[in-house]
Amino acid sequence: MTSFDLSFAGKDHFALFGVPRAFAVDGTELERLYREVQARVHPDKHAHLGDAERRVAMQWATQVNEAYQTLRDPLRRARYLLQLAGHDPAIETNTAMPAEFLMAQMELREAVAAARAAADAAHLDDLHGRLRQEMAAQHEALRLTIDERHDYARAAEIVRQLMFQEKLMSDIDAALEAAEA
Amino acid sequence: MALLQIAEPGESTAPHEHRLAVGIDLGTTNSLVATVRSGMAVVLNDELGRSLLPSVVHYEAGGHVEVGYEAQAGQAVDPKNTVVSVKRFMGRGLKDIAHIEAMPYDFVEGEGQVRLRTAQGVKSPVEVSADILKALRQRAEAALGGQITGAVITVPAYFDDAQRQATKDAARLAGLNVLRLLNEPTAAAIAYGLDNAAEGIYAVYDLGGGTFDISILKLTKGVFQVLATGGDSALGGDDFDHRIFCWMIEEAKLAPVSPHDGRLLLTRAREAKEYLTSHSAAPITVKLGSGEYVDLKLTTEIFNDITRTLVQKTLQPTRKALRDAGLAPGEVKGVVMVGGATRMPQIQHAVAAYFGQEPLNNLDPDKVVALGAATQANLLAGNRVAGDDWLLLDVIPLSLGMETMGGLTEKVIPRNSTIPIARAQEFTTFKDGQTAMALHVVQGERELVSDCRSLARFELRGIPPMVAGAARIRVTFQVDADGLLSVTAREQTSGHEAKIEVKPSYGLTDDEIAAMLKDSYSHASDDAFRRALREAQVEAQRLIEAVQSALREDAQLLSTLERAHVDTCLAKLQAVMMGDDRRAIDVAMYALSKGTAEFAARRMNASVQKALSGKKLEELGQ
Ligand SMILES: Nc1ncnc2c1ncn2[C@@H]1O[C@H](COP(=O)(O)OP(=O)(O)OP(=O)(O)O)[C@@H](O)[C@H]1O
Ligand SMILES: [Mg+2]
């Protein structure tokens, strides 16, 4: 089976939807464009065609889903922008983080562990909200560093911190699930 | 198969005959078949005007098979050979099935999947389901006056791969061409959404006889996007019956009951449950095999008490699905109720309290799934009509992953990902000089492999010897629009590759299906033969025309050599198509399809590229 060059005219995820290559993204507009593009390429829209055509449509639909999932998520979008800029965030090797950030995270982590042990769903919900706010602030910082300052080294630092925070967020979610069970 | 006819999306294709396609709701308790007739989805009734077909099969000692109401009647007389709620056994081993002790069957632990010993031999759940599907196929063909070209069959959204595969096998065994397995709540949302021109976030709460599903969807201008789905594939009205059954045994202090009495008590339990939907107390009277009478009164209060945990059990996946969708209960615009068991007042109350709004009950909870399936079948069969232009974007219900060191799972595709999707992950060797690697594909949310469902195992061989951790093995998971998974592993430095289409190891093999089909088709009449030949000739003519027209438009996409090959295949098909050798026609058609596959793919790709750049231009113009 042949694979086609599915990157639209050799372009990237942003070009696929025709939106500017930037961290700031209009989520509602992106979603609208996603639906519109998917409605053109999806194999179900070509149900009357043969296997070969539908397979190509399937590859396109897969690509469109991947592009949308990458662009709608701030962390994935930032990583993708770094990659496009030729900047490796060195996630595996560079684990250094400011002491201040680590202290704050440690504290939050302990609070989560305690709430989990007590199966305290309300407290977990609070922590969830708190972390969400912190992450929103990080997203704003990413917009500044990438779109306005073009400071990719600093952006990579924020990306590494965000990955740390996302991990904690999924721990809170898992604890919430367990507390509700 | 209208190969190579590419139309702009939304535009209808060259007029072609209407293909008979049906949607089937294969339920735990009741099954239905529906189709789209003159643009309207309708349920097809039996000759007595009944739309439901009870999902009950009776294997009589004489070799006769009864399905539906007739089988249901025989339930109390011959419980051992009368199979009810077979859906609960699909793709399941004995240890997976709850309340085995209350069932009157003679179970046989088969390979991976449980089987039942009946008066007509050992039957797998796949075969029993196939008998239900056959009855529905016959009903549809009688009503529509022709052969069905394809069917969409619904499954609980929370069904795992083994259960889906078993359903697909059953359909093939019933002689049905499966266009797609569609998730039940999604089918309901399609029917509801199209009927009410609904827009916004909707939840579908589907509590049937044996399964519970919750789906959160976003409906926007012709796109049905599933945001998250969750559920419990072993929770339904049956479990409420079982609670009453246990209560009766305790209240009446009954010693272990015989299969006959057990079936009788369960039937009475179900009647009482349904009665309580519109009454505050249900009298229960049972005459046991011994001649002894059981006389009880079940009040709403007691019923609520003994089933409270079951109701709560449905809210847990509901919370989880909303969290996965990143939504709060208040953001849901409407809650669509599906499934007979949602008629119970305590369910209505619990759902209303959780979402803070009265649920929507303005559609027939029994039929809505089949109607949605019929609509989808019509679309997938290629019977697209103008104005009927919608798209479904569904998700996978359970995470897919790989086993890693220490029996842990590594998720590759998380649950609730929109399909089609492809994801790759790198793994490495853990021993020096390791030249082979065992790959184990699993499905589920748990951390330990032993708590997840095993989907497939395969091995990548020929890895060049390296130190531990140096090899880079890229494993790619691809889930297509049908929700089917294929996994490829490739060693990056040497390019060695191993590939597998995931199929649970105990699904029926193609040979088994073929053998079973041959049995049922061994007496095809001359008439049927001539009709099939005629159909093949028409298909061949259509294919030839499509290829010729494609060549006229886009011959530049082929090299001289490729063109010559296509021409040879064309000539061969033209040579045999008017003869009466059906096989020769099939072979030549296959060769031409195969010979033009690459051409078709290139044309399709060019067409999509064009459609997308067209969009860009339109937008610039705005
Ligand atoms: N009036 C009623 N009150 C309470 N329960 C009812 C009522 N009518 C039907 N039910 C219950 O609804 C269930 C059957 O629902 P339905 O026909 O939707 O299930 P199904 O589609 O066969 O199952 P599933 O979708 O789980 O495979 C049975 O448990 C039945 O007892
Ligand atoms: Mg159902």
PDB file of C-alpha atoms in Angstrom, chain B residues 317-417:
ATOM      1  CA  PRO B 317     -19.463   6.191  34.401  1.00  0.00           C
ATOM      2  CA  THR B 318     -21.632   9.259  33.761  1.00  0.00           C
ATOM      3  CA  ARG B 319     -19.379  11.422  35.928  1.00  0.00           C
ATOM      4  CA  LYS B 320     -16.301   9.932  34.308  1.00  0.00           C
ATOM      5  CA  ALA B 321     -17.564  10.558  30.766  1.00  0.00           C
ATOM      6  CA  LEU B 322     -18.359  14.172  31.573  1.00  0.00           C
ATOM      7  CA  ARG B 323     -14.933  14.646  33.103  1.00  0.00           C
ATOM      8  CA  ASP B 324     -13.316  13.117  30.008  1.00  0.00           C
ATOM      9  CA  ALA B 325     -15.293  15.551  27.873  1.00  0.00           C
ATOM     10  CA  GLY B 326     -14.130  18.394  30.098  1.00  0.00           C
ATOM     11  CA  LEU B 327     -17.705  19.374  30.940  1.00  0.00           C
ATOM     12  CA  ALA B 328     -19.877  19.956  33.998  1.00  0.00           C
ATOM     13  CA  PRO B 329     -23.412  18.490  34.258  1.00  0.00           C
ATOM     14  CA  GLY B 330     -24.898  21.965  33.861  1.00  0.00           C
ATOM     15  CA  GLU B 331     -23.321  22.391  30.422  1.00  0.00           C
ATOM     16  CA  VAL B 332     -25.407  19.592  28.945  1.00  0.00           C
ATOM     17  CA  LYS B 333     -28.335  20.932  26.947  1.00  0.00           C
ATOM     18  CA  GLY B 334     -30.455  17.789  26.949  1.00  0.00           C
ATOM     19  CA  VAL B 335     -30.353  14.208  28.193  1.00  0.00           C
ATOM     20  CA  VAL B 336     -31.800  11.692  25.767  1.00  0.00           C
ATOM     21  CA  MET B 337     -33.165   8.570  27.470  1.00  0.00           C
ATOM     22  CA  VAL B 338     -32.796   5.283  25.611  1.00  0.00           C
ATOM     23  CA  GLY B 339     -33.556   1.684  26.577  1.00  0.00           C
ATOM     24  CA  GLY B 340     -36.568   0.090  28.233  1.00  0.00           C
ATOM     25  CA  ALA B 341     -35.042   0.191  31.695  1.00  0.00           C
ATOM     26  CA  THR B 342     -34.990   4.016  31.695  1.00  0.00           C
ATOM     27  CA  ARG B 343     -38.756   3.803  32.215  1.00  0.00           C
ATOM     28  CA  MET B 344     -38.145   3.019  35.887  1.00  0.00           C
ATOM     29  CA  PRO B 345     -39.044   6.101  37.966  1.00  0.00           C
ATOM     30  CA  GLN B 346     -35.962   5.854  40.162  1.00  0.00           C
ATOM     31  CA  ILE B 347     -33.776   6.092  37.057  1.00  0.00           C
ATOM     32  CA  GLN B 348     -35.688   9.122  35.791  1.00  0.00           C
ATOM     33  CA  HIS B 349     -35.297  10.799  39.187  1.00  0.00           C
ATOM     34  CA  ALA B 350     -31.607  10.016  39.542  1.00  0.00           C
ATOM     35  CA  VAL B 351     -30.796  11.330  36.055  1.00  0.00           C
ATOM     36  CA  ALA B 352     -32.901  14.470  36.570  1.00  0.00           C
ATOM     37  CA  ALA B 353     -31.184  15.151  39.899  1.00  0.00           C
ATOM     38  CA  TYR B 354     -27.703  14.647  38.501  1.00  0.00           C
ATOM     39  CA  PHE B 355     -28.109  16.817  35.407  1.00  0.00           C
ATOM     40  CA  GLY B 356     -30.427  19.331  37.081  1.00  0.00           C
ATOM     41  CA  GLN B 357     -33.049  19.000  34.333  1.00  0.00           C
ATOM     42  CA  GLU B 358     -35.872  16.747  33.248  1.00  0.00           C
ATOM     43  CA  PRO B 359     -34.553  14.120  30.812  1.00  0.00           C
ATOM     44  CA  LEU B 360     -35.955  13.935  27.277  1.00  0.00           C
ATOM     45  CA  ASN B 361     -38.433  11.131  26.839  1.00  0.00           C
ATOM     46  CA  ASN B 362     -40.107  12.304  23.657  1.00  0.00           C
ATOM     47  CA  LEU B 363     -38.937   9.424  21.531  1.00  0.00           C
ATOM     48  CA  ASP B 364     -39.617   5.730  21.569  1.00  0.00           C
ATOM     49  CA  PRO B 365     -36.791   4.320  23.692  1.00  0.00           C
ATOM     50  CA  ASP B 366     -37.278   0.900  22.090  1.00  0.00           C
ATOM     51  CA  LYS B 367     -36.938   1.998  18.452  1.00  0.00           C
ATOM     52  CA  VAL B 368     -34.602   4.944  18.373  1.00  0.00           C
ATOM     53  CA  VAL B 369     -31.399   2.872  18.180  1.00  0.00           C
ATOM     54  CA  ALA B 370     -32.584   0.835  15.192  1.00  0.00           C
ATOM     55  CA  LEU B 371     -33.776   3.976  13.396  1.00  0.00           C
ATOM     56  CA  GLY B 372     -30.404   5.667  13.826  1.00  0.00           C
ATOM     57  CA  ALA B 373     -28.651   2.542  12.596  1.00  0.00           C
ATOM     58  CA  ALA B 374     -30.859   2.451   9.501  1.00  0.00           C
ATOM     59  CA  THR B 375     -29.977   6.053   8.691  1.00  0.00           C
ATOM     60  CA  GLN B 376     -26.285   5.308   8.968  1.00  0.00           C
ATOM     61  CA  ALA B 377     -26.667   2.128   6.882  1.00  0.00           C
ATOM     62  CA  ASN B 378     -28.365   4.084   4.148  1.00  0.00           C
ATOM     63  CA  LEU B 379     -25.481   6.539   4.054  1.00  0.00           C
ATOM     64  CA  LEU B 380     -22.768   3.885   4.102  1.00  0.00           C
ATOM     65  CA  ALA B 381     -24.475   1.911   1.362  1.00  0.00           C
ATOM     66  CA  GLY B 382     -23.987   4.968  -0.815  1.00  0.00           C
ATOM     67  CA  ASN B 383     -27.663   5.959  -0.973  1.00  0.00           C
ATOM     68  CA  ARG B 384     -26.855   9.525  -0.183  1.00  0.00           C
ATOM     69  CA  VAL B 385     -29.580  12.008  -0.898  1.00  0.00           C
ATOM     70  CA  ALA B 386     -29.288  15.774  -1.052  1.00  0.00           C
ATOM     71  CA  GLY B 387     -29.836  17.463   2.287  1.00  0.00           C
ATOM     72  CA  ASP B 388     -28.957  14.277   4.066  1.00  0.00           C
ATOM     73  CA  ASP B 389     -25.404  15.354   4.452  1.00  0.00           C
ATOM     74  CA  TRP B 390     -24.115  14.608   7.886  1.00  0.00           C
ATOM     75  CA  LEU B 391     -21.006  13.096   9.364  1.00  0.00           C
ATOM     76  CA  LEU B 392     -20.383  11.043  12.461  1.00  0.00           C
ATOM     77  CA  LEU B 393     -17.125  11.340  14.387  1.00  0.00           C
ATOM     78  CA  ASP B 394     -17.004   8.602  16.987  1.00  0.00           C
ATOM     79  CA  VAL B 395     -14.414   7.625  19.593  1.00  0.00           C
ATOM     80  CA  ILE B 396     -12.850   4.453  20.960  1.00  0.00           C
ATOM     81  CA  PRO B 397     -14.345   3.583  24.360  1.00  0.00           C
ATOM     82  CA  LEU B 398     -11.310   1.951  25.930  1.00  0.00           C
ATOM     83  CA  SER B 399      -7.605   2.742  25.914  1.00  0.00           C
ATOM     84  CA  LEU B 400      -5.288   0.632  23.768  1.00  0.00           C
ATOM     85  CA  GLY B 401      -1.796  -0.165  24.875  1.00  0.00           C
ATOM     86  CA  MET B 402       1.150  -2.501  25.092  1.00  0.00           C
ATOM     87  CA  GLU B 403       2.538  -4.663  27.824  1.00  0.00           C
ATOM     88  CA  THR B 404       5.879  -3.417  29.124  1.00  0.00           C
ATOM     89  CA  MET B 405       8.328  -4.720  31.701  1.00  0.00           C
ATOM     90  CA  GLY B 406       6.883  -6.111  34.894  1.00  0.00           C
ATOM     91  CA  GLY B 407       3.425  -6.766  33.508  1.00  0.00           C
ATOM     92  CA  LEU B 408       2.541  -3.073  33.283  1.00  0.00           C
ATOM     93  CA  THR B 409       0.546  -1.447  30.503  1.00  0.00           C
ATOM     94  CA  GLU B 410       1.767   1.474  28.496  1.00  0.00           C
ATOM     95  CA  LYS B 411      -1.128   3.344  26.873  1.00  0.00           C
ATOM     96  CA  VAL B 412      -0.628   4.121  23.217  1.00  0.00           C
ATOM     97  CA  ILE B 413      -4.084   5.458  22.322  1.00  0.00           C
ATOM     98  CA  PRO B 414      -6.128   6.846  25.213  1.00  0.00           C
ATOM     99  CA  ARG B 415      -9.856   6.147  25.547  1.00  0.00           C
ATOM    100  CA  ASN B 416     -12.215   8.629  23.925  1.00  0.00           C
ATOM    101  CA  SER B 417      -9.834   9.413  21.067  1.00  0.00           C
TER     102      SER B 417
END
